[in-house]
Amino acid sequence: MLVCTQEILMFPGDEKLLTKRAGECILPGACPSPCTCNGATVNCSDKKLTSIPRELPIYTSTLLLGNNEIEKIKADSLFEKLPELQHLDLRRNKITRIEASAFKGAHQLTELLLSDNKLREVHDKMFTGLVNLKTLNLSGNAITCVMPSSFEGLAHIREINMQGNPLSCNCHLAWFAEWLRTRDIPGVIGRCHDPPRLKDAHVKDIPRHEFKCNSDSVGCLGDDYCPPRCHCAGSVVSCSRSHLTEIPRGIPPETTELYLDVNDIKTIQPERLSHLRMLTRLDLSNNQIVMLANDTFKNLTKLSHLIISYNKLQCVQKDSLAGLKSLRIISLHGNEISTIPEGTFDDLKAITHVALGSNPLYCDCHMRWLAEWVKKDSDVEPGIARCMEPLAMKEKLLLTAPASAFVCKTKQQPAEVLAKCDVCYTYPCQNSGLCEALQDREFHCKCSPGYHGDRCQHKIDACYGNPCRNAGTCKVLEEGRFR
């Protein structure tokens, strides 16, 4: 049914559009369910929508989509069907991605509200076509970087609000500060989150030479980024057998399965994984990992399979598996684990299989809790885990050995067992040097005066190079001094 403009635009605030399209008869389109329509305003807020409705009235000038569950803005030509759209509210959704040219056709849009979503970066084709945009609100997202030329097409922009984003003010963001100063946009709000020396500084006020990069600094990676040496297919990322020495940066946030097996990874860097909130399977088998530190997987609440078999794991800290409430299967098979602290599995509410076989388990009183735990929970399959020591427990199965057999006959466990989680326990620093434990079972020796070397094993020869002049003879005194 054709409806003439005078019949549909009779509400306050629509007068400008009424004048513009006076006398036209158009096919307006029905008000989409479950939204409400009031003149040229379509209100779809608080409707638990997962996508923008397709059938919207062609005369829509204000579209309210706040407080929904939309995760992606697709480039599907939707906005080409809304030539009069001026105000678009997408606040408080779950948007992680805006496809290139998604807003193409929204030539009249003056206000775009995207605050309180989950955007991680701003790419250069995100706002293509928004030639009349004046207000852009990106506050309260997780944006760390802005790709060069991201705002070049916004000829009429007057306000860009980026408050509450963890902006990384490294060399890749220097262009943004220059652009802001050149355009002199009064409404810009954006502060640095890191590095620490620039924290809370206004991006616009930072001189170009202060934007510095180090070996870990990265810029925007783009929506279709796949880490080097990896293969990405849908939400599956495979980096198997790629000679990697560390977990790659920039793994896509929508990843559900991540394969890092058969590499040379020595350390699990939590910051490389913490954004993977959709991850269900993680395979780190056949690497060189020596330690699981506290809170390593804290944000991976959907992870169901964790495979860390055939590494060099010696230490599993008490809170290393914290947050893994969906984990069903964990494999620590084929490592060098001797003991596991009581409480390590407390968060594993869904666990069904724990593989601990081929580890030199030291089954004294400190491991009694684990024997009781696997017997108490009939839903948990402990695999073929056997005790290696003490001698009385050798080759006994964790599942069948009575809890009463897990006893301590000495006050402390053997030094080689304790040193697996406390690398300084065996006093590796020589000549009274002080041992400082670092991450992943590394340590640093602070040497006493007069000594040097990784373990303070070398005595300083103060006379090396003959520091005495005029044929003088050098004599070594105490603590590296000479006369």
CSV table of C-alpha atoms in Angstrom, one decimal:
chain,number,residue,atom,x,y,z
A,1,MET,CA,0.0,0.0,0.0
A,2,LEU,CA,1.3,3.4,-0.9
A,3,VAL,CA,1.2,6.0,1.8
A,4,CYS,CA,1.7,9.7,1.2
A,5,THR,CA,4.1,11.7,3.3
A,6,GLN,CA,1.4,13.9,4.9
A,7,GLU,CA,-0.3,10.8,6.3
A,8,ILE,CA,2.7,9.3,8.1
A,9,LEU,CA,4.8,12.2,9.3
A,10,MET,CA,2.5,14.1,11.7
A,11,PHE,CA,4.6,13.9,14.9
A,12,PRO,CA,6.7,16.5,16.6
A,13,GLY,CA,10.3,16.5,15.3
A,14,ASP,CA,9.3,15.2,11.9
A,15,GLU,CA,8.5,18.5,10.4
A,16,LYS,CA,11.9,18.9,8.6
A,17,LEU,CA,11.5,15.5,6.9
A,18,LEU,CA,7.9,16.2,6.1
A,19,THR,CA,8.9,19.4,4.2
A,20,LYS,CA,11.7,17.6,2.5
A,21,ARG,CA,9.5,14.8,1.2
A,22,ALA,CA,6.3,16.8,0.9
A,23,GLY,CA,3.8,15.3,-1.6
A,24,GLU,CA,5.7,12.0,-2.1
A,25,CYS,CA,3.8,8.7,-1.9
A,26,ILE,CA,6.1,5.8,-0.9
A,27,LEU,CA,6.0,2.2,0.3
A,28,PRO,CA,6.9,2.9,3.9
A,29,GLY,CA,7.3,-0.6,5.3
A,30,ALA,CA,5.6,-1.9,8.4
A,31,CYS,CA,6.9,-1.3,11.9
A,32,PRO,CA,9.1,-4.3,12.7
A,33,SER,CA,8.2,-6.5,15.6
A,34,PRO,CA,9.0,-6.1,18.5
A,35,CYS,CA,9.8,-2.4,17.9
A,36,THR,CA,7.5,0.6,18.3
A,37,CYS,CA,7.2,3.4,15.7
A,38,ASN,CA,6.3,6.9,16.4
A,39,GLY,CA,6.4,9.0,13.3
A,40,ALA,CA,10.0,8.7,11.9
A,41,THR,CA,11.4,7.3,15.1
A,42,VAL,CA,11.7,3.5,15.4
A,43,ASN,CA,12.4,2.3,19.0
A,44,CYS,CA,13.9,-1.2,19.2
A,45,SER,CA,15.6,-0.7,22.6
A,46,ASP,CA,15.6,-3.4,25.3
A,47,LYS,CA,14.2,-6.1,23.0
A,48,LYS,CA,17.1,-8.7,23.3
A,49,LEU,CA,17.7,-8.3,19.6
A,50,THR,CA,20.8,-10.1,18.2
A,51,SER,CA,20.7,-8.2,14.9
A,52,ILE,CA,19.3,-5.0,13.4
A,53,PRO,CA,15.8,-5.6,12.0
A,54,ARG,CA,15.8,-5.8,8.2
A,55,GLU,CA,12.4,-4.4,7.4
A,56,LEU,CA,12.5,-0.8,8.6
A,57,PRO,CA,10.3,2.1,7.4
A,58,ILE,CA,12.1,3.9,4.6
A,59,TYR,CA,11.3,7.3,6.2
A,60,THR,CA,13.1,6.3,9.5
A,61,SER,CA,15.2,9.3,10.8
A,62,THR,CA,15.9,8.0,14.3
A,63,LEU,CA,16.7,4.4,15.0
A,64,LEU,CA,17.0,3.3,18.7
A,65,LEU,CA,18.7,0.0,19.3
A,66,GLY,CA,20.2,0.4,22.7
A,67,ASN,CA,20.4,-2.3,25.4
A,68,ASN,CA,20.3,-5.3,23.0
A,69,GLU,CA,22.6,-8.3,22.3
A,70,ILE,CA,23.9,-7.3,18.8
A,71,GLU,CA,27.5,-8.5,18.3
A,72,LYS,CA,28.2,-7.5,14.7
A,73,ILE,CA,27.2,-4.7,12.3
A,74,LYS,CA,27.2,-6.4,8.9
A,75,ALA,CA,27.9,-4.8,5.5
A,76,ASP,CA,24.6,-6.0,4.0
A,77,SER,CA,23.4,-2.7,2.4
A,78,LEU,CA,20.8,-2.2,5.1
A,79,PHE,CA,21.5,1.5,5.5
A,80,GLU,CA,21.1,2.1,1.8
A,81,LYS,CA,17.4,1.5,2.4
A,82,LEU,CA,17.3,4.2,5.0
A,83,PRO,CA,18.2,7.4,3.1
A,84,GLU,CA,16.7,9.7,5.8
A,85,LEU,CA,18.4,8.2,8.9
A,86,GLN,CA,20.0,10.9,11.0
A,87,HIS,CA,20.3,9.4,14.5
A,88,LEU,CA,21.5,5.8,15.2
A,89,ASP,CA,21.7,4.6,18.8
A,90,LEU,CA,23.6,1.3,19.3
A,91,ARG,CA,24.7,1.8,22.9
A,92,ARG,CA,25.0,-1.0,25.4
A,93,ASN,CA,25.1,-3.9,23.0
A,94,LYS,CA,27.8,-6.6,22.6
A,95,ILE,CA,29.4,-5.3,19.3
A,96,THR,CA,32.9,-6.6,18.7
A,97,ARG,CA,33.0,-6.0,15.0
A,98,ILE,CA,31.8,-3.5,12.4
A,99,GLU,CA,32.4,-4.8,8.9
A,100,ALA,CA,34.0,-2.5,6.3
A,101,SER,CA,31.5,-0.1,4.8
A,102,ALA,CA,28.8,-1.4,7.1
A,103,PHE,CA,27.2,2.1,7.2
A,104,LYS,CA,27.4,2.7,3.5
A,105,GLY,CA,24.3,4.6,2.3
A,106,ALA,CA,23.7,6.4,5.6
A,107,HIS,CA,24.7,9.8,4.0
A,108,GLN,CA,22.4,11.8,6.3
A,109,LEU,CA,23.5,10.3,9.6
A,110,THR,CA,24.7,13.0,12.0
A,111,GLU,CA,24.8,11.1,15.3
A,112,LEU,CA,26.2,7.6,15.8
A,113,LEU,CA,26.3,6.2,19.4
A,114,LEU,CA,28.4,3.1,19.9
A,115,SER,CA,29.3,3.5,23.6
A,116,ASP,CA,29.5,0.6,26.0
A,117,ASN,CA,30.2,-2.1,23.5
A,118,LYS,CA,33.1,-4.5,23.0
A,119,LEU,CA,35.0,-2.9,20.1
A,120,ARG,CA,38.8,-3.5,20.3
A,121,GLU,CA,40.0,-1.3,17.5
A,122,VAL,CA,38.9,1.3,15.0
A,123,HIS,CA,39.7,0.4,11.4
A,124,ASP,CA,40.0,2.6,8.4
A,125,LYS,CA,36.8,1.5,6.6
A,126,MET,CA,34.6,1.4,9.7
A,127,PHE,CA,32.8,4.7,9.1
A,128,THR,CA,33.0,4.9,5.3
A,129,GLY,CA,30.2,7.0,3.8
A,130,LEU,CA,29.3,9.0,6.9
A,131,VAL,CA,30.0,12.3,5.2
A,132,ASN,CA,27.6,14.3,7.4
A,133,LEU,CA,28.4,12.7,10.8
A,134,LYS,CA,28.9,15.3,13.5
A,135,THR,CA,28.8,13.2,16.7
A,136,LEU,CA,30.6,9.9,17.2
A,137,ASN,CA,30.5,8.2,20.7
A,138,LEU,CA,32.9,5.3,21.1
A,139,SER,CA,33.2,5.6,24.9
A,140,GLY,CA,33.3,2.6,27.2
A,141,ASN,CA,34.6,0.1,24.7
A,142,ALA,CA,37.9,-1.9,24.7
A,143,ILE,CA,39.6,0.1,22.0
A,144,THR,CA,43.4,0.1,22.1
A,145,CYS,CA,44.2,1.5,18.7
A,146,VAL,CA,42.9,3.6,15.8
A,147,MET,CA,44.0,2.7,12.3
A,148,PRO,CA,45.3,5.6,10.2
A,149,SER,CA,42.7,7.4,8.0
A,150,SER,CA,39.8,5.9,10.1
A,151,PHE,CA,38.2,9.4,10.4
A,152,GLU,CA,39.4,10.9,7.1
A,153,GLY,CA,35.9,10.8,5.4
A,154,LEU,CA,34.1,12.5,8.3
A,155,ALA,CA,34.2,16.0,6.9
A,156,HIS,CA,31.7,17.5,9.4
A,157,ILE,CA,32.7,15.7,12.5
A,158,ARG,CA,32.6,17.9,15.7
A,159,GLU,CA,32.8,15.4,18.5
A,160,ILE,CA,34.6,12.1,19.0
A,161,ASN,CA,34.2,10.6,22.4
A,162,MET,CA,36.6,7.8,23.2
A,163,GLN,CA,36.5,8.1,27.0
A,164,GLY,CA,37.0,4.9,29.0
A,165,ASN,CA,39.0,3.0,26.3
A,166,PRO,CA,42.4,1.5,27.0
A,167,LEU,CA,44.3,3.4,24.3
A,168,SER,CA,47.8,2.3,23.7
A,169,CYS,CA,49.8,5.5,23.0
A,170,ASN,CA,52.7,3.9,21.1
A,171,CYS,CA,54.1,4.9,17.8
A,172,HIS,CA,51.1,3.5,15.9
A,173,LEU,CA,48.8,6.2,17.5
A,174,ALA,CA,51.1,9.2,16.8
A,175,TRP,CA,49.1,10.0,13.6
A,176,PHE,CA,45.9,10.3,15.6
A,177,ALA,CA,47.3,13.0,17.9
A,178,GLU,CA,48.5,14.9,14.8
A,179,TRP,CA,45.2,14.6,13.1
A,180,LEU,CA,43.3,15.8,16.1
A,181,ARG,CA,45.5,18.9,16.4
A,182,THR,CA,45.1,19.6,12.7
A,183,ARG,CA,41.4,19.3,12.6
A,184,ASP,CA,40.9,21.2,15.9
A,185,ILE,CA,37.9,19.1,16.9
A,186,PRO,CA,36.6,20.6,20.2
A,187,GLY,CA,34.6,17.6,21.4
A,188,VAL,CA,37.4,15.0,21.4
A,189,ILE,CA,37.7,13.0,24.6
A,190,GLY,CA,40.5,10.3,24.7
A,191,ARG,CA,43.2,9.5,27.2
A,192,CYS,CA,46.1,7.1,27.2
A,193,HIS,CA,46.0,3.8,29.1
A,194,ASP,CA,49.6,2.8,28.5
A,195,PRO,CA,52.5,3.1,28.6
A,196,PRO,CA,52.6,4.1,32.3
A,197,ARG,CA,54.5,7.3,31.7
A,198,LEU,CA,51.6,8.6,29.5
A,199,LYS,CA,48.7,7.1,31.5
A,200,ASP,CA,45.6,9.4,31.7
A,201,ALA,CA,47.3,12.0,29.3
A,202,HIS,CA,45.0,13.5,26.7
A,203,VAL,CA,46.0,12.0,23.3
A,204,LYS,CA,45.6,15.4,21.6
A,205,ASP,CA,48.2,17.0,24.0
A,206,ILE,CA,51.0,14.5,23.5
A,207,PRO,CA,53.8,15.6,21.2
A,208,ARG,CA,54.7,13.2,18.4
A,209,HIS,CA,58.1,12.2,19.7
A,210,GLU,CA,56.5,10.8,22.9
A,211,PHE,CA,54.7,8.1,21.0
A,212,LYS,CA,57.3,5.3,21.1
A,213,CYS,CA,57.3,1.6,20.3
A,214,ASN,CA,59.1,-1.4,21.7
A,215,SER,CA,59.4,-5.0,20.5
A,216,ASP,CA,55.9,-5.8,21.9
A,217,SER,CA,54.1,-2.8,20.4
A,218,VAL,CA,51.4,-3.5,17.9
A,219,GLY,CA,49.0,-1.4,15.9
A,220,CYS,CA,45.5,-2.3,14.6
A,221,LEU,CA,45.4,-5.7,13.1
A,222,GLY,CA,42.1,-5.5,11.3
A,223,ASP,CA,39.0,-7.7,11.3
A,224,ASP,CA,40.4,-10.3,9.0
A,225,TYR,CA,43.8,-10.6,10.6
A,226,CYS,CA,45.3,-14.1,11.1
A,227,PRO,CA,48.5,-14.4,13.0
A,228,PRO,CA,51.7,-15.2,10.9
A,229,ARG,CA,52.4,-18.9,10.4
A,230,CYS,CA,48.8,-19.7,11.4
A,231,HIS,CA,45.7,-20.8,9.4
A,232,CYS,CA,42.3,-19.3,10.2
A,233,ALA,CA,39.1,-20.9,9.1
A,234,GLY,CA,35.9,-19.5,10.6
A,235,SER,CA,36.5,-19.4,14.3
A,236,VAL,CA,39.2,-22.1,14.3
A,237,VAL,CA,42.9,-20.9,14.5
A,238,SER,CA,45.6,-23.5,13.8
A,239,CYS,CA,49.2,-22.7,14.5
A,240,SER,CA,50.4,-26.3,14.9
A,241,ARG,CA,53.9,-27.2,13.9
A,242,SER,CA,54.8,-23.6,13.1
A,243,HIS,CA,58.1,-23.3,15.0
A,244,LEU,CA,56.6,-20.7,17.3
A,245,THR,CA,58.5,-19.6,20.4
A,246,GLU,CA,55.6,-17.7,21.9
A,247,ILE,CA,51.9,-17.4,21.6
A,248,PRO,CA,51.1,-15.1,18.7
A,249,ARG,CA,49.7,-11.6,19.2
A,250,GLY,CA,46.3,-10.6,17.8
A,251,ILE,CA,44.5,-13.9,17.8
A,252,PRO,CA,41.0,-13.1,16.6
A,253,PRO,CA,38.6,-12.5,19.6
A,254,GLU,CA,35.9,-14.7,18.1
A,255,THR,CA,38.2,-17.8,18.1
A,256,THR,CA,36.6,-20.9,19.5
A,257,GLU,CA,39.4,-23.4,18.9
A,258,LEU,CA,43.1,-22.6,19.1
A,259,TYR,CA,45.8,-25.1,18.2
A,260,LEU,CA,49.3,-24.3,19.3
A,261,ASP,CA,50.6,-27.8,19.6
A,262,VAL,CA,54.1,-29.0,18.4
A,263,ASN,CA,55.9,-25.7,18.8
A,264,ASP,CA,58.7,-24.3,21.0
A,265,ILE,CA,56.6,-22.2,23.3
A,266,LYS,CA,58.1,-21.8,26.8
A,267,THR,CA,55.8,-19.4,28.4
A,268,ILE,CA,52.0,-18.9,28.5
A,269,GLN,CA,51.4,-15.1,28.3
A,270,PRO,CA,48.0,-14.5,29.8
A,271,GLU,CA,47.6,-11.2,27.9
A,272,ARG,CA,47.8,-13.1,24.6
A,273,LEU,CA,44.8,-15.2,25.6
A,274,SER,CA,42.7,-13.0,27.9
A,275,HIS,CA,40.5,-11.6,25.2
A,276,LEU,CA,39.4,-15.0,23.8
A,277,ARG,CA,36.2,-15.2,25.8
A,278,MET,CA,34.6,-17.5,23.2
A,279,LEU,CA,37.4,-20.1,23.3
A,280,THR,CA,36.3,-23.6,24.0
A,281,ARG,CA,39.4,-25.7,23.0
A,282,LEU,CA,43.0,-24.9,23.6
A,283,ASP,CA,45.8,-27.3,22.6
A,284,LEU,CA,49.3,-26.5,23.9
A,285,SER,CA,50.7,-30.0,23.8
A,286,ASN,CA,54.2,-30.8,22.8
A,287,ASN,CA,55.8,-27.5,23.7
A,288,GLN,CA,58.4,-26.4,26.2
A,289,ILE,CA,56.2,-24.9,28.9
A,290,VAL,CA,57.7,-25.2,32.4
A,291,MET,CA,55.1,-23.5,34.6
A,292,LEU,CA,51.4,-22.7,35.0
A,293,ALA,CA,51.3,-19.4,36.9
A,294,ASN,CA,48.3,-18.1,38.8
A,295,ASP,CA,45.4,-16.7,36.8
A,296,THR,CA,46.9,-17.8,33.4
A,297,PHE,CA,43.4,-18.7,32.0
A,298,LYS,CA,41.2,-16.5,34.2
A,299,ASN,CA,39.0,-15.0,31.4
A,300,LEU,CA,38.5,-18.2,29.5
A,301,THR,CA,35.2,-19.0,31.1
A,302,LYS,CA,33.9,-21.0,28.1
A,303,LEU,CA,37.0,-23.2,27.8
A,304,SER,CA,36.0,-26.9,27.9
A,305,HIS,CA,39.2,-28.7,26.7
A,306,LEU,CA,42.7,-27.7,27.8
A,307,ILE,CA,45.5,-29.9,26.5
A,308,ILE,CA,49.0,-29.2,27.9
A,309,SER,CA,50.4,-32.7,27.6
A,310,TYR,CA,54.1,-33.5,26.7
A,311,ASN,CA,55.6,-30.3,27.9
A,312,LYS,CA,58.2,-29.7,30.6
A,313,LEU,CA,55.8,-28.6,33.3
A,314,GLN,CA,57.3,-28.8,36.8
A,315,CYS,CA,55.1,-26.3,38.6
A,316,VAL,CA,51.3,-25.8,38.8
A,317,GLN,CA,50.4,-22.9,41.0
A,318,LYS,CA,47.3,-23.0,43.1
A,319,ASP,CA,45.3,-20.5,41.1
A,320,SER,CA,46.6,-21.3,37.7
A,321,LEU,CA,43.3,-22.8,36.6
A,322,ALA,CA,41.1,-20.2,38.3
A,323,GLY,CA,38.0,-19.2,36.4
A,324,LEU,CA,37.7,-22.3,34.2
A,325,LYS,CA,34.2,-23.1,35.3
A,326,SER,CA,33.3,-24.8,32.0
A,327,LEU,CA,36.4,-27.0,31.7
A,328,ARG,CA,35.5,-30.7,31.2
A,329,ILE,CA,38.8,-32.2,30.1
A,330,ILE,CA,42.3,-31.2,31.1
A,331,SER,CA,45.4,-33.1,30.1
A,332,LEU,CA,48.7,-32.6,31.9
A,333,HIS,CA,50.0,-36.0,30.8
A,334,GLY,CA,53.7,-36.5,30.1
A,335,ASN,CA,55.2,-33.7,32.1
A,336,GLU,CA,57.5,-33.3,35.1
A,337,ILE,CA,54.9,-32.5,37.8
A,338,SER,CA,55.6,-33.9,41.3
A,339,THR,CA,52.9,-32.2,43.3
A,340,ILE,CA,49.7,-30.1,42.9
A,341,PRO,CA,48.6,-27.7,45.6
A,342,GLU,CA,45.3,-28.4,47.3
A,343,GLY,CA,42.6,-26.2,45.9
A,344,THR,CA,44.0,-26.1,42.3
A,345,PHE,CA,40.8,-27.7,40.9
A,346,ASP,CA,38.3,-25.8,43.0
A,347,ASP,CA,36.9,-23.8,40.1
A,348,LEU,CA,36.6,-26.8,37.8
A,349,LYS,CA,32.9,-27.4,38.4
A,350,ALA,CA,32.3,-29.2,35.1
A,351,ILE,CA,35.4,-31.4,35.1
A,352,THR,CA,35.0,-35.0,33.9
A,353,HIS,CA,38.5,-36.0,32.9
A,354,VAL,CA,41.9,-35.2,34.4
A,355,ALA,CA,44.9,-36.8,32.7
A,356,LEU,CA,48.0,-36.8,35.0
A,357,GLY,CA,49.7,-40.0,33.7
A,358,SER,CA,53.5,-40.1,33.1
A,359,ASN,CA,54.3,-37.5,35.7
A,360,PRO,CA,56.8,-38.2,38.6
A,361,LEU,CA,54.1,-37.7,41.3
A,362,TYR,CA,55.4,-37.4,44.9
A,363,CYS,CA,52.6,-39.0,46.8
A,364,ASP,CA,53.0,-37.8,50.4
A,365,CYS,CA,50.5,-36.1,52.7
A,366,HIS,CA,50.5,-33.0,50.4
A,367,MET,CA,48.9,-35.0,47.7
A,368,ARG,CA,46.3,-36.8,49.9
A,369,TRP,CA,43.7,-34.2,48.9
A,370,LEU,CA,44.0,-35.2,45.3
A,371,ALA,CA,43.5,-38.9,46.0
A,372,GLU,CA,40.4,-38.1,48.1
A,373,TRP,CA,39.1,-35.8,45.4
A,374,VAL,CA,39.2,-38.3,42.5
A,375,LYS,CA,37.6,-40.9,44.7
A,376,LYS,CA,34.9,-38.6,46.1
A,377,ASP,CA,33.7,-37.4,42.7
A,378,SER,CA,32.6,-40.4,40.7
A,379,ASP,CA,32.1,-38.3,37.6
A,380,VAL,CA,35.8,-37.5,37.3
A,381,GLU,CA,38.1,-39.9,35.4
A,382,PRO,CA,41.7,-39.5,36.7
A,383,GLY,CA,43.3,-41.6,34.0
A,384,ILE,CA,46.4,-43.7,34.7
A,385,ALA,CA,48.2,-41.4,37.1
A,386,ARG,CA,50.7,-43.3,39.2
A,387,CYS,CA,53.0,-42.3,42.1
A,388,MET,CA,56.7,-42.2,41.5
A,389,GLU,CA,57.8,-41.5,45.1
A,390,PRO,CA,58.2,-42.0,48.0
A,391,LEU,CA,59.5,-45.6,47.6
A,392,ALA,CA,56.5,-47.1,49.5
A,393,MET,CA,54.1,-45.5,47.0
A,394,LYS,CA,56.0,-46.2,43.8
A,395,GLU,CA,53.8,-47.4,40.9
A,396,LYS,CA,50.6,-47.1,42.9
A,397,LEU,CA,47.6,-45.7,41.1
A,398,LEU,CA,46.2,-42.4,42.3
A,399,LEU,CA,42.7,-43.8,41.9
A,400,THR,CA,43.1,-47.0,43.9
A,401,ALA,CA,45.7,-46.2,46.5
A,402,PRO,CA,44.0,-45.5,49.9
A,403,ALA,CA,44.1,-42.0,51.1
A,404,SER,CA,45.6,-43.2,54.4
A,405,ALA,CA,48.8,-44.2,52.5
A,406,PHE,CA,49.5,-40.6,51.6
A,407,VAL,CA,51.7,-39.7,54.6
A,408,CYS,CA,54.6,-37.4,55.3
A,409,LYS,CA,57.6,-39.1,57.1
A,410,THR,CA,59.7,-35.9,57.1
A,411,LYS,CA,58.9,-32.3,57.9
A,412,GLN,CA,59.6,-31.2,54.3
A,413,GLN,CA,59.5,-32.7,50.9
A,414,PRO,CA,62.8,-33.4,49.1
A,415,ALA,CA,64.6,-30.3,47.9
A,416,GLU,CA,64.2,-31.3,44.2
A,417,VAL,CA,60.5,-31.4,44.6
A,418,LEU,CA,60.2,-28.0,46.4
A,419,ALA,CA,62.6,-26.4,43.9
A,420,LYS,CA,60.1,-27.0,41.1
A,421,CYS,CA,57.9,-24.2,42.3
A,422,ASP,CA,60.6,-22.3,44.2
A,423,VAL,CA,63.6,-22.0,42.0
A,424,CYS,CA,65.5,-20.3,44.8
A,425,TYR,CA,65.0,-23.1,47.3
A,426,THR,CA,68.3,-24.8,46.4
A,427,TYR,CA,70.3,-21.6,46.7
A,428,PRO,CA,71.5,-21.5,43.1
A,429,CYS,CA,73.5,-18.2,43.7
A,430,GLN,CA,77.0,-18.7,44.8
A,431,ASN,CA,79.3,-16.7,47.1
A,432,SER,CA,76.4,-15.4,49.3
A,433,GLY,CA,74.6,-14.0,46.3
A,434,LEU,CA,70.8,-13.3,46.8
A,435,CYS,CA,68.4,-15.2,44.6
A,436,GLU,CA,65.4,-13.4,43.2
A,437,ALA,CA,62.7,-15.7,41.6
A,438,LEU,CA,61.3,-14.5,38.2
A,439,GLN,CA,58.6,-15.8,36.0
A,440,ASP,CA,58.6,-19.4,34.6
A,441,ARG,CA,61.2,-20.7,37.0
A,442,GLU,CA,63.8,-18.2,36.0
A,443,PHE,CA,65.9,-16.4,38.6
A,444,HIS,CA,68.3,-13.5,39.0
A,445,CYS,CA,71.3,-13.5,41.3
A,446,LYS,CA,72.2,-10.3,43.1
A,447,CYS,CA,75.9,-10.7,43.7
A,448,SER,CA,77.8,-9.8,46.8
A,449,PRO,CA,80.6,-7.1,46.3
A,450,GLY,CA,83.5,-8.6,44.5
A,451,TYR,CA,81.6,-11.2,42.5
A,452,HIS,CA,79.8,-11.4,39.1
A,453,GLY,CA,78.2,-13.9,36.7
A,454,ASP,CA,74.8,-15.4,36.3
A,455,ARG,CA,75.2,-17.3,39.5
A,456,CYS,CA,77.8,-14.9,41.1
A,457,GLN,CA,80.4,-17.7,40.4
A,458,HIS,CA,83.2,-15.4,39.2
A,459,LYS,CA,85.4,-13.2,41.4
A,460,ILE,CA,86.0,-9.7,40.1
A,461,ASP,CA,89.6,-9.1,39.2
A,462,ALA,CA,89.9,-5.5,40.0
A,463,CYS,CA,93.4,-5.4,38.4
A,464,TYR,CA,92.1,-6.7,35.0
A,465,GLY,CA,93.4,-4.5,32.3
A,466,ASN,CA,96.1,-3.0,34.6
A,467,PRO,CA,94.3,0.2,35.8
A,468,CYS,CA,97.5,1.6,37.4
A,469,ARG,CA,99.4,4.3,35.4
A,470,ASN,CA,103.1,5.1,35.1
A,471,ALA,CA,104.2,1.5,35.5
A,472,GLY,CA,102.4,1.1,38.8
A,473,THR,CA,101.7,-2.3,40.2
A,474,CYS,CA,98.1,-3.2,40.9
A,475,LYS,CA,97.2,-5.1,44.1
A,476,VAL,CA,93.7,-6.6,44.6
A,477,LEU,CA,92.0,-5.7,47.8
A,478,GLU,CA,88.7,-7.0,49.2
A,479,GLU,CA,85.3,-6.6,47.5
A,480,GLY,CA,86.7,-5.9,44.0
A,481,ARG,CA,88.8,-2.9,45.0
A,482,PHE,CA,92.4,-2.4,44.1
A,483,ARG,CA,95.5,-0.4,45.2
